[in-house]
Amino acid sequence: MPLQKNEIATALIGTLGYAVLVLWADLLGHAPGFSASSSGIQPMDNARIFFLFGFTIAALVSFFIRTIKQSQSFIWLISTSLAGTIGTFLFWIPGAMEIPAANALIILGLFLCGASYYTMAIALFVSLASIQRIAIPITSIALALMLKTALTGITVAFTSPASQAVVATCLPIIVILCQAALQGNFWKLASGDERTHDAPTGKTPVRFLVVASVVVAALRGFSHLGLWGEGYIGPSVDHVGDYLFVAIALALFAYFVLIRNCDSVTLRHYQAALLVPISGFFIYVIANQEGAQQTAMLLLSDYYVATELFGHLLLRAILFSCIRTNTMAGWRIQGLADTAYGVTSIIWIVLLQDAVISVIALVTVSMFFALLATLQSVNDKASDTETDTSPNYLPADNETSLAASSAPKPVDLSEQISLFYDNLAAEHALSPRETEVFLLLARGYSRARISEELYISDGTVKTHVAHIYRKFGASSRQELLLLIQDKQQASSPKA
């Protein structure tokens, strides 16, 4: 299905807005212009905890907001921009000059920045979720993460500390301008009344989004991006080769793990994707073992950065699916997930600072939550109904619906005629896997449902379906079902 012009504009504006938003957060935590403030706050070693307090409280408040009047959007945009700009200034000024009660100003500034960050993210994510093909917002977030990684390195390398503070102070205004351009898309989905046409089969459980938030929060707790203050000043990657490695790894993860399966974004796909960020925990442990060679540590560090970024991409992909398939308001869904993310991150920082438990124990806890998510998704699959609400796009004729009223009724595969279908598959030289797909096609299953039943990607199903059409000489599912019915009538005994 071709993209509409407004969807292309939404994707581009959303990419720019999110790239600027996360660039702003990166500069707050890692730019030399904020190092004095970030490192000087006492008694916490990681100033990010105060940013997270503002972020978490804003997320919790948004979860309890039932309705938002569109007429109030202008006030909301202005207040959010002011909070981010003022918060950035309050965070920077105590480190730039000696000011009484510096700690109080820094904490207040970080709190405002955290609350502003969350609020600004709402409009971006809900607006991107309104795009009809879910692969597009996923691609937008991936591109934004690559862009911000490059921009962080460029800003830190080529601007003075004072200039970095000025740039960071202006960035919330740019994000708000992007939000203002996306307001129509925000209200399209924010209320939960309208859903896109290619939503996945059934609902994506919000509880799985919450579990994924916990795992990703734990992953960031070990990363350069999750640690603010002395020893963590500067970008996460500072060489062109490192950036290319991270960008390519993120692109491969995004394409093969998410985008190739995005026609039917199901829990099974997310469940497999969760293995990528989990692998980052093992990389962290290996890279920090005594005796690890420096070259290996650098490569492992770059891989960890890529998995950490992919973790956030995965989290946003699940968020998009939840917004598109649940009737709960979009900001409430994000509020619930980000509350879990913020609480987990705060606990993580406290545990790491006080060294109450070991890194291995933290990894074990995270793996446990991931296992819960896996088991829960299996239970959800077992309780799914047979109803399939997602559309199916045929590879041969690009039909937008297989449920046309004129289509023949799907053939019922009873035990008495199963041999007929086996013989029919053999007659047309179908492979074993093509035979399995063919039998499900004959039962009226959609591509998405076949993907779930056979545990293969939607792209693989599409390929098998195309082969089946070619071998039967059919150009669509309707024509295939008619051919089957003709064969069945020809083979039936005459009265």
Coordinates of C-alpha atoms in Angstrom, one line a residue:
M1 CA 0.0 0.0 0.0
P2 CA 1.5 3.3 -1.1
L3 CA 2.2 5.9 1.6
Q4 CA 0.2 9.1 1.7
K5 CA 2.0 12.4 1.5
N6 CA 0.9 13.3 5.0
E7 CA 2.3 10.0 6.3
I8 CA 5.6 10.7 4.7
A9 CA 5.6 14.2 6.3
T10 CA 4.7 12.6 9.7
A11 CA 7.5 10.1 9.4
L12 CA 10.1 12.8 8.5
I13 CA 9.0 15.2 11.2
G14 CA 8.8 12.4 13.8
T15 CA 12.3 11.3 12.9
L16 CA 13.6 14.8 13.3
G17 CA 11.7 15.5 16.5
Y18 CA 12.8 12.3 18.2
A19 CA 16.4 12.7 17.1
V20 CA 16.5 16.2 18.6
L21 CA 14.8 15.0 21.8
V22 CA 17.3 12.2 22.5
L23 CA 20.2 14.4 21.4
W24 CA 19.0 16.9 24.1
A25 CA 19.1 14.2 26.8
D26 CA 22.5 13.0 25.6
L27 CA 24.0 16.5 25.9
L28 CA 22.5 16.9 29.4
G29 CA 24.2 13.7 30.6
H30 CA 27.4 13.6 28.6
A31 CA 28.4 17.0 27.1
P32 CA 31.4 18.7 28.7
G33 CA 29.2 21.9 29.0
F34 CA 27.2 20.1 31.7
S35 CA 30.0 18.1 33.3
A36 CA 30.5 20.4 36.3
S37 CA 26.9 20.3 37.2
S38 CA 26.5 16.6 36.5
S39 CA 29.6 15.6 38.5
G40 CA 29.2 18.1 41.3
I41 CA 25.9 17.0 42.7
Q42 CA 26.1 15.3 46.0
P43 CA 25.7 12.7 47.4
M44 CA 24.6 10.9 44.2
D45 CA 27.2 9.6 41.8
N46 CA 24.7 9.5 38.9
A47 CA 22.8 12.8 38.4
R48 CA 20.4 11.0 36.0
I49 CA 18.4 9.8 39.0
F50 CA 16.8 13.3 39.4
F51 CA 16.0 13.4 35.6
L52 CA 14.3 10.0 36.1
F53 CA 12.3 11.3 39.0
G54 CA 10.7 14.0 36.8
F55 CA 10.3 11.6 34.0
T56 CA 8.6 9.0 36.2
I57 CA 6.2 11.4 37.9
A58 CA 5.1 12.8 34.6
A59 CA 4.5 9.3 33.2
L60 CA 2.5 8.4 36.3
V61 CA 0.4 11.5 36.1
S62 CA -0.3 10.9 32.4
F63 CA -1.6 7.4 33.1
F64 CA -4.3 8.8 35.4
I65 CA -5.4 11.4 32.9
R66 CA -8.6 10.1 31.3
T67 CA -9.2 12.9 28.7
I68 CA -7.3 15.8 27.2
K69 CA -9.1 18.6 25.5
Q70 CA -7.7 19.5 22.1
S71 CA -8.3 23.2 22.9
Q72 CA -5.7 22.9 25.6
S73 CA -2.9 21.7 23.3
F74 CA -1.4 25.1 22.7
I75 CA -0.9 25.7 26.5
W76 CA 0.5 22.2 26.8
L77 CA 3.0 22.8 24.0
I78 CA 4.2 26.1 25.4
S79 CA 4.5 24.9 29.0
T80 CA 6.4 21.8 28.0
S81 CA 8.9 23.8 25.9
L82 CA 9.4 26.3 28.8
A83 CA 9.9 23.5 31.3
G84 CA 12.6 21.9 29.1
T85 CA 14.3 25.2 28.4
I86 CA 14.2 26.5 32.0
G87 CA 15.3 23.1 33.3
T88 CA 18.3 23.0 31.0
F89 CA 19.3 26.5 32.1
L90 CA 18.9 25.6 35.8
F91 CA 21.0 22.5 35.4
W92 CA 23.8 24.3 33.6
I93 CA 24.2 27.6 35.4
P94 CA 25.4 26.2 38.8
G95 CA 28.3 24.5 37.1
A96 CA 29.2 27.5 35.0
M97 CA 29.4 29.9 37.9
E98 CA 29.4 29.7 41.7
I99 CA 25.8 30.0 42.9
P100 CA 24.4 29.4 46.4
A101 CA 22.2 26.4 46.8
A102 CA 23.7 24.9 43.7
N103 CA 22.5 21.4 44.4
A104 CA 18.9 22.5 44.8
L105 CA 19.0 24.3 41.4
I106 CA 20.6 21.3 39.7
I107 CA 18.0 18.9 41.1
L108 CA 15.1 21.2 40.1
G109 CA 16.5 21.6 36.6
L110 CA 16.9 17.9 36.1
F111 CA 13.5 17.2 37.4
L112 CA 11.9 19.7 35.0
C113 CA 14.0 18.3 32.1
G114 CA 12.8 14.7 32.9
A115 CA 9.2 15.7 33.1
S116 CA 9.5 17.8 29.9
Y117 CA 11.3 14.9 28.1
Y118 CA 8.5 12.5 28.8
T119 CA 5.7 15.0 27.9
M120 CA 7.4 15.9 24.6
A121 CA 7.8 12.2 23.7
I122 CA 4.0 11.6 24.0
A123 CA 3.0 13.6 20.9
L124 CA 5.9 12.2 18.8
F125 CA 5.1 8.5 19.6
V126 CA 1.4 8.7 19.3
S127 CA 1.6 10.7 16.1
L128 CA 4.1 8.2 14.5
A129 CA 1.7 5.3 15.6
S130 CA -1.0 6.9 13.4
I131 CA 1.0 5.9 10.2
Q132 CA -0.8 3.1 8.5
R133 CA 2.1 0.7 7.9
I134 CA 3.9 0.1 11.2
A135 CA 7.2 -0.5 9.5
I136 CA 7.4 3.2 8.8
P137 CA 7.4 4.5 12.5
I138 CA 9.8 1.7 13.4
T139 CA 12.2 2.9 10.7
S140 CA 11.7 6.5 11.8
I141 CA 12.8 5.6 15.4
A142 CA 15.8 3.6 14.1
L143 CA 16.9 6.5 11.9
A144 CA 16.5 9.0 14.7
L145 CA 18.7 6.9 17.0
M146 CA 21.4 6.7 14.4
L147 CA 21.1 10.4 13.7
K148 CA 21.3 11.5 17.4
T149 CA 24.4 9.2 17.9
A150 CA 26.2 11.1 15.1
L151 CA 24.9 14.5 16.2
T152 CA 26.0 13.9 19.8
G153 CA 29.6 13.1 18.7
I154 CA 29.7 16.1 16.3
T155 CA 28.3 18.6 18.9
V156 CA 30.7 17.4 21.6
A157 CA 33.7 17.4 19.3
F158 CA 33.2 20.7 17.4
T159 CA 31.6 23.1 19.9
S160 CA 32.7 24.7 23.1
P161 CA 31.2 23.8 26.5
A162 CA 29.3 27.1 26.6
S163 CA 28.0 26.5 23.0
Q164 CA 26.8 23.0 24.0
A165 CA 24.7 24.5 26.8
V166 CA 23.2 27.1 24.4
V167 CA 22.4 24.3 21.9
A168 CA 20.8 22.1 24.6
T169 CA 18.7 25.0 25.8
C170 CA 17.3 25.6 22.3
L171 CA 16.6 21.9 21.5
P172 CA 13.3 21.6 23.4
I173 CA 11.9 24.5 21.2
I174 CA 12.7 22.5 18.1
V175 CA 11.0 19.4 19.4
I176 CA 7.9 21.5 20.3
L177 CA 7.8 22.9 16.7
C178 CA 7.8 19.3 15.4
Q179 CA 5.0 18.4 17.9
A180 CA 3.0 21.4 16.7
A181 CA 3.2 20.1 13.1
L182 CA 2.0 16.7 14.2
Q183 CA -1.0 17.7 16.3
G184 CA -3.5 16.4 13.8
N185 CA -1.9 13.0 13.9
F186 CA -1.8 13.1 17.7
W187 CA -5.5 13.6 18.1
K188 CA -6.2 11.0 15.5
L189 CA -5.0 8.2 17.8
A190 CA -4.6 9.7 21.2
S191 CA -8.1 9.2 22.4
G192 CA -8.1 5.5 21.5
D193 CA -11.1 5.8 19.3
E194 CA -9.4 5.2 15.9
R195 CA -7.1 2.4 14.9
T196 CA -5.0 1.9 11.8
H197 CA -6.0 -0.7 9.2
D198 CA -2.9 -2.9 9.5
A199 CA -3.1 -3.5 13.2
P200 CA -1.8 -6.9 14.4
T201 CA -4.1 -9.8 15.0
G202 CA -5.8 -9.3 18.4
K203 CA -4.4 -7.0 21.0
T204 CA -0.8 -6.5 22.0
P205 CA -0.9 -6.9 25.8
V206 CA 0.2 -3.7 27.6
R207 CA 1.6 -5.9 30.3
F208 CA 4.2 -7.2 27.9
L209 CA 5.2 -3.6 27.1
V210 CA 5.7 -3.1 30.8
V211 CA 7.9 -6.1 31.1
A212 CA 9.9 -5.0 28.1
S213 CA 10.3 -1.6 29.7
V214 CA 11.8 -3.2 32.8
V215 CA 14.3 -5.2 30.8
V216 CA 15.4 -2.2 28.7
A217 CA 15.7 0.0 31.8
A218 CA 18.0 -2.6 33.3
L219 CA 20.1 -2.7 30.1
R220 CA 20.5 1.0 30.0
G221 CA 21.6 0.9 33.7
F222 CA 24.9 -0.6 32.6
S223 CA 25.4 1.5 29.5
H224 CA 27.4 4.7 28.9
L225 CA 24.1 6.5 28.1
G226 CA 22.6 5.5 31.5
L227 CA 25.5 6.7 33.6
W228 CA 25.9 10.5 34.1
G229 CA 28.7 12.3 35.8
E230 CA 32.4 12.0 36.2
G231 CA 33.9 9.3 34.0
Y232 CA 31.1 9.3 31.5
I233 CA 31.5 12.7 29.8
G234 CA 31.6 12.5 26.0
P235 CA 29.6 10.5 23.4
S236 CA 29.0 6.8 23.6
V237 CA 31.0 6.4 20.3
D238 CA 33.7 8.9 19.4
H239 CA 35.3 7.4 16.2
V240 CA 33.8 7.1 12.7
G241 CA 34.6 3.4 12.6
D242 CA 32.8 2.8 15.9
Y243 CA 29.8 4.8 14.7
L244 CA 29.6 2.9 11.5
F245 CA 29.7 -0.4 13.4
V246 CA 26.9 0.7 15.7
A247 CA 24.8 2.1 12.9
I248 CA 25.1 -1.0 10.7
A249 CA 24.4 -3.3 13.7
L250 CA 21.3 -1.3 14.6
A251 CA 20.1 -1.3 11.0
L252 CA 20.5 -5.1 10.7
F253 CA 18.7 -5.7 14.0
A254 CA 15.9 -3.3 13.0
Y255 CA 15.4 -4.9 9.6
F256 CA 15.8 -8.6 10.3
V257 CA 14.2 -8.7 13.7
L258 CA 11.4 -6.2 13.4
I259 CA 10.8 -4.7 10.0
R260 CA 10.7 -8.1 8.1
N261 CA 8.0 -9.2 10.5
C262 CA 6.1 -6.0 10.7
D263 CA 3.1 -6.9 8.5
S264 CA 1.8 -8.8 11.6
V265 CA 3.6 -7.5 14.6
T266 CA 2.8 -10.2 17.2
L267 CA 4.0 -11.1 20.6
R268 CA 6.0 -14.0 19.1
H269 CA 8.1 -11.5 17.1
Y270 CA 8.7 -9.3 20.0
Q271 CA 9.5 -12.3 22.1
A272 CA 12.3 -13.2 19.7
A273 CA 13.4 -9.6 19.4
L274 CA 13.9 -9.4 23.2
L275 CA 16.8 -11.8 22.9
V276 CA 18.9 -9.1 21.2
P277 CA 19.0 -6.6 24.1
I278 CA 19.3 -9.6 26.5
S279 CA 22.5 -10.6 24.7
G280 CA 23.8 -7.2 25.7
F281 CA 23.9 -8.3 29.4
F282 CA 26.2 -11.2 28.5
I283 CA 28.4 -8.9 26.4
Y284 CA 28.7 -6.5 29.4
V285 CA 29.8 -9.3 31.7
I286 CA 32.3 -10.7 29.2
A287 CA 33.8 -7.2 28.4
N288 CA 34.3 -6.5 32.1
Q289 CA 36.1 -9.7 32.9
E290 CA 39.7 -9.4 34.0
G291 CA 42.2 -10.2 31.3
A292 CA 39.9 -9.3 28.4
Q293 CA 41.9 -7.9 25.6
Q294 CA 41.5 -4.2 24.7
T295 CA 40.5 -4.8 21.1
A296 CA 37.9 -7.3 22.1
M297 CA 36.6 -4.9 24.7
L298 CA 36.2 -2.1 22.2
L299 CA 34.2 -4.3 19.8
L300 CA 32.1 -5.6 22.6
S301 CA 31.5 -2.1 23.9
D302 CA 30.3 -1.0 20.4
Y303 CA 28.0 -4.1 20.2
Y304 CA 26.6 -3.2 23.6
V305 CA 25.8 0.3 22.5
A306 CA 24.0 -1.1 19.4
T307 CA 22.0 -3.6 21.6
E308 CA 21.1 -0.8 24.0
L309 CA 19.8 1.4 21.2
F310 CA 17.9 -1.5 19.7
G311 CA 16.3 -2.1 23.1
H312 CA 14.8 1.3 22.9
L313 CA 13.8 0.7 19.3
L314 CA 12.1 -2.5 20.4
L315 CA 10.3 -0.8 23.2
R316 CA 9.0 1.9 20.9
A317 CA 7.9 -0.8 18.4
I318 CA 5.8 -2.5 21.1
L319 CA 4.4 0.8 22.2
F320 CA 3.3 1.5 18.6
S321 CA 1.6 -1.9 18.4
C322 CA -0.2 -1.3 21.8
I323 CA -1.4 2.1 20.8
R324 CA -2.7 0.7 17.5
T325 CA -4.5 -2.3 18.9
N326 CA -5.8 -1.2 22.4
T327 CA -8.7 1.1 23.1
M328 CA -6.8 2.7 26.0
A329 CA -5.7 6.3 25.3
G330 CA -2.2 6.5 23.8
W331 CA -0.7 8.7 26.5
R332 CA -2.0 6.3 29.2
I333 CA -0.4 3.3 27.6
Q334 CA 2.9 5.2 27.4
G335 CA 2.5 6.5 30.9
L336 CA 2.1 2.9 32.3
A337 CA 5.2 1.6 30.4
D338 CA 7.4 4.6 31.2
T339 CA 6.4 4.5 34.8
A340 CA 7.7 1.0 35.0
Y341 CA 10.8 2.1 33.0
G342 CA 11.5 5.0 35.4
V343 CA 11.0 3.1 38.6
T344 CA 13.3 0.3 37.4
S345 CA 15.9 2.8 36.3
I346 CA 15.9 4.5 39.7
I347 CA 16.1 1.3 41.6
W348 CA 19.0 0.2 39.3
I349 CA 20.9 3.4 40.0
V350 CA 20.5 3.0 43.7
L351 CA 21.6 -0.6 43.7
L352 CA 24.6 0.1 41.5
Q353 CA 25.8 3.1 43.5
D354 CA 25.6 1.3 46.8
A355 CA 26.9 -2.0 45.4
V356 CA 24.3 -3.9 47.3
I357 CA 24.3 -6.7 44.8
S358 CA 26.7 -7.9 42.1
V359 CA 26.4 -7.3 38.3
I360 CA 25.7 -11.0 37.8
A361 CA 22.8 -10.8 40.2
L362 CA 21.4 -7.8 38.3
V363 CA 21.7 -9.7 35.0
T364 CA 19.9 -12.7 36.5
V365 CA 17.0 -10.5 37.7
S366 CA 16.7 -9.0 34.2
M367 CA 16.8 -12.5 32.6
F368 CA 14.0 -13.5 35.0
F369 CA 11.8 -10.7 33.8
A370 CA 12.5 -11.6 30.2
L371 CA 11.5 -15.2 30.9
L372 CA 8.3 -14.0 32.5
A373 CA 7.5 -12.1 29.3
T374 CA 8.2 -15.2 27.2
L375 CA 6.0 -17.4 29.3
Q376 CA 3.2 -14.8 29.3
S377 CA 3.3 -14.5 25.5
V378 CA 2.9 -18.3 25.2
N379 CA -0.1 -18.1 27.5
D380 CA -1.6 -15.3 25.5
K381 CA -1.1 -17.2 22.2
A382 CA -2.9 -20.3 23.7
S383 CA -5.9 -18.1 24.6
D384 CA -6.2 -16.2 21.3
T385 CA -9.4 -16.4 19.5
E386 CA -9.8 -17.6 15.9
T387 CA -10.8 -14.1 14.7
D388 CA -8.3 -12.4 12.4
T389 CA -8.8 -8.7 12.0
S390 CA -5.6 -7.8 10.0
P391 CA -5.7 -7.3 6.3
N392 CA -3.8 -9.4 3.9
Y393 CA -1.9 -8.1 0.9
L394 CA -1.4 -10.6 -1.9
P395 CA 2.1 -10.7 -3.5
A396 CA 0.6 -11.3 -7.0
D397 CA -2.2 -8.8 -7.4
N398 CA -1.8 -6.4 -4.4
E399 CA -5.4 -6.9 -3.2
T400 CA -6.1 -5.0 -0.1
S401 CA -8.6 -7.4 1.3
L402 CA -9.2 -11.2 1.1
A403 CA -12.6 -11.0 2.8
A404 CA -14.5 -9.7 -0.2
S405 CA -18.1 -10.8 -0.1
S406 CA -17.8 -12.4 -3.6
A407 CA -15.0 -14.7 -2.5
P408 CA -15.8 -18.4 -2.2
K409 CA -16.3 -19.8 1.2
P410 CA -13.1 -21.3 2.7
V411 CA -12.9 -25.0 2.3
D412 CA -13.5 -27.0 5.5
L413 CA -10.6 -29.5 5.9
S414 CA -12.3 -32.5 7.6
E415 CA -10.4 -35.7 8.2
Q416 CA -12.4 -37.4 5.4
I417 CA -10.9 -35.2 2.7
S418 CA -7.4 -34.5 4.1
L419 CA -6.0 -37.1 1.7
F420 CA -7.5 -35.2 -1.2
Y421 CA -5.5 -32.1 -0.2
D422 CA -2.3 -34.2 0.3
N423 CA -2.7 -35.6 -3.2
L424 CA -3.4 -32.2 -4.6
A425 CA -0.3 -30.8 -3.1
A426 CA 1.8 -33.7 -4.5
E427 CA 0.2 -33.3 -7.9
H428 CA 1.4 -29.7 -8.0
A429 CA 4.9 -30.5 -6.7
L430 CA 4.6 -28.5 -3.4
S431 CA 7.4 -28.8 -1.0
P432 CA 6.6 -30.0 2.6
R433 CA 6.6 -26.5 3.9
E434 CA 4.5 -25.2 1.0
T435 CA 2.1 -28.1 1.7
E436 CA 1.7 -26.9 5.2
V437 CA 1.0 -23.3 4.1
F438 CA -1.3 -24.6 1.3
L439 CA -3.5 -26.5 3.8
L440 CA -3.8 -23.4 6.0
L441 CA -4.6 -21.3 3.0
A442 CA -7.4 -23.6 2.1
R443 CA -8.9 -23.2 5.5
G444 CA -9.1 -19.5 5.0
Y445 CA -6.2 -18.5 7.2
S446 CA -4.6 -15.1 6.7
R447 CA -0.8 -14.7 6.2
A448 CA -0.6 -13.3 9.7
R449 CA -2.3 -16.4 11.1
I450 CA -0.2 -18.8 9.1
S451 CA 2.9 -17.0 10.4
E452 CA 1.7 -17.6 13.9
E453 CA 0.7 -21.2 13.4
L454 CA 3.9 -22.3 11.6
Y455 CA 6.3 -20.1 13.6
I456 CA 7.8 -18.5 10.5
S457 CA 8.1 -14.8 9.5
D458 CA 5.5 -13.1 7.4
G459 CA 8.0 -12.6 4.7
T460 CA 8.6 -16.4 4.5
V461 CA 4.8 -17.0 4.3
K462 CA 4.6 -14.4 1.5
T463 CA 7.3 -16.3 -0.5
H464 CA 5.6 -19.7 0.0
V465 CA 2.2 -18.3 -1.0
A466 CA 3.7 -16.8 -4.2
H467 CA 5.2 -20.2 -5.0
I468 CA 1.9 -21.9 -4.4
Y469 CA 0.0 -19.5 -6.7
R470 CA 2.6 -20.1 -9.4
K471 CA 2.4 -23.9 -9.2
F472 CA -1.4 -23.8 -9.3
G473 CA -1.5 -21.2 -12.0
A474 CA -3.5 -18.9 -9.8
S475 CA -3.0 -15.1 -9.3
S476 CA -5.0 -14.7 -6.0
R477 CA -6.3 -16.6 -3.1
Q478 CA -9.8 -16.3 -4.5
E479 CA -8.7 -18.0 -7.7
L480 CA -6.8 -20.6 -5.8
L481 CA -9.9 -21.5 -3.7
L482 CA -12.0 -21.7 -6.9
L483 CA -9.5 -24.1 -8.4
I484 CA -9.6 -26.3 -5.3
Q485 CA -13.4 -26.4 -5.3
D486 CA -13.4 -27.3 -9.0
K487 CA -10.9 -30.2 -8.3
Q488 CA -13.0 -31.3 -5.4
Q489 CA -16.2 -31.3 -7.4
A490 CA -14.5 -33.2 -10.2
S491 CA -13.2 -35.9 -7.8
S492 CA -16.6 -36.3 -6.0
P493 CA -18.6 -39.3 -6.9
K494 CA -21.5 -38.6 -9.3
A495 CA -25.0 -39.0 -7.9

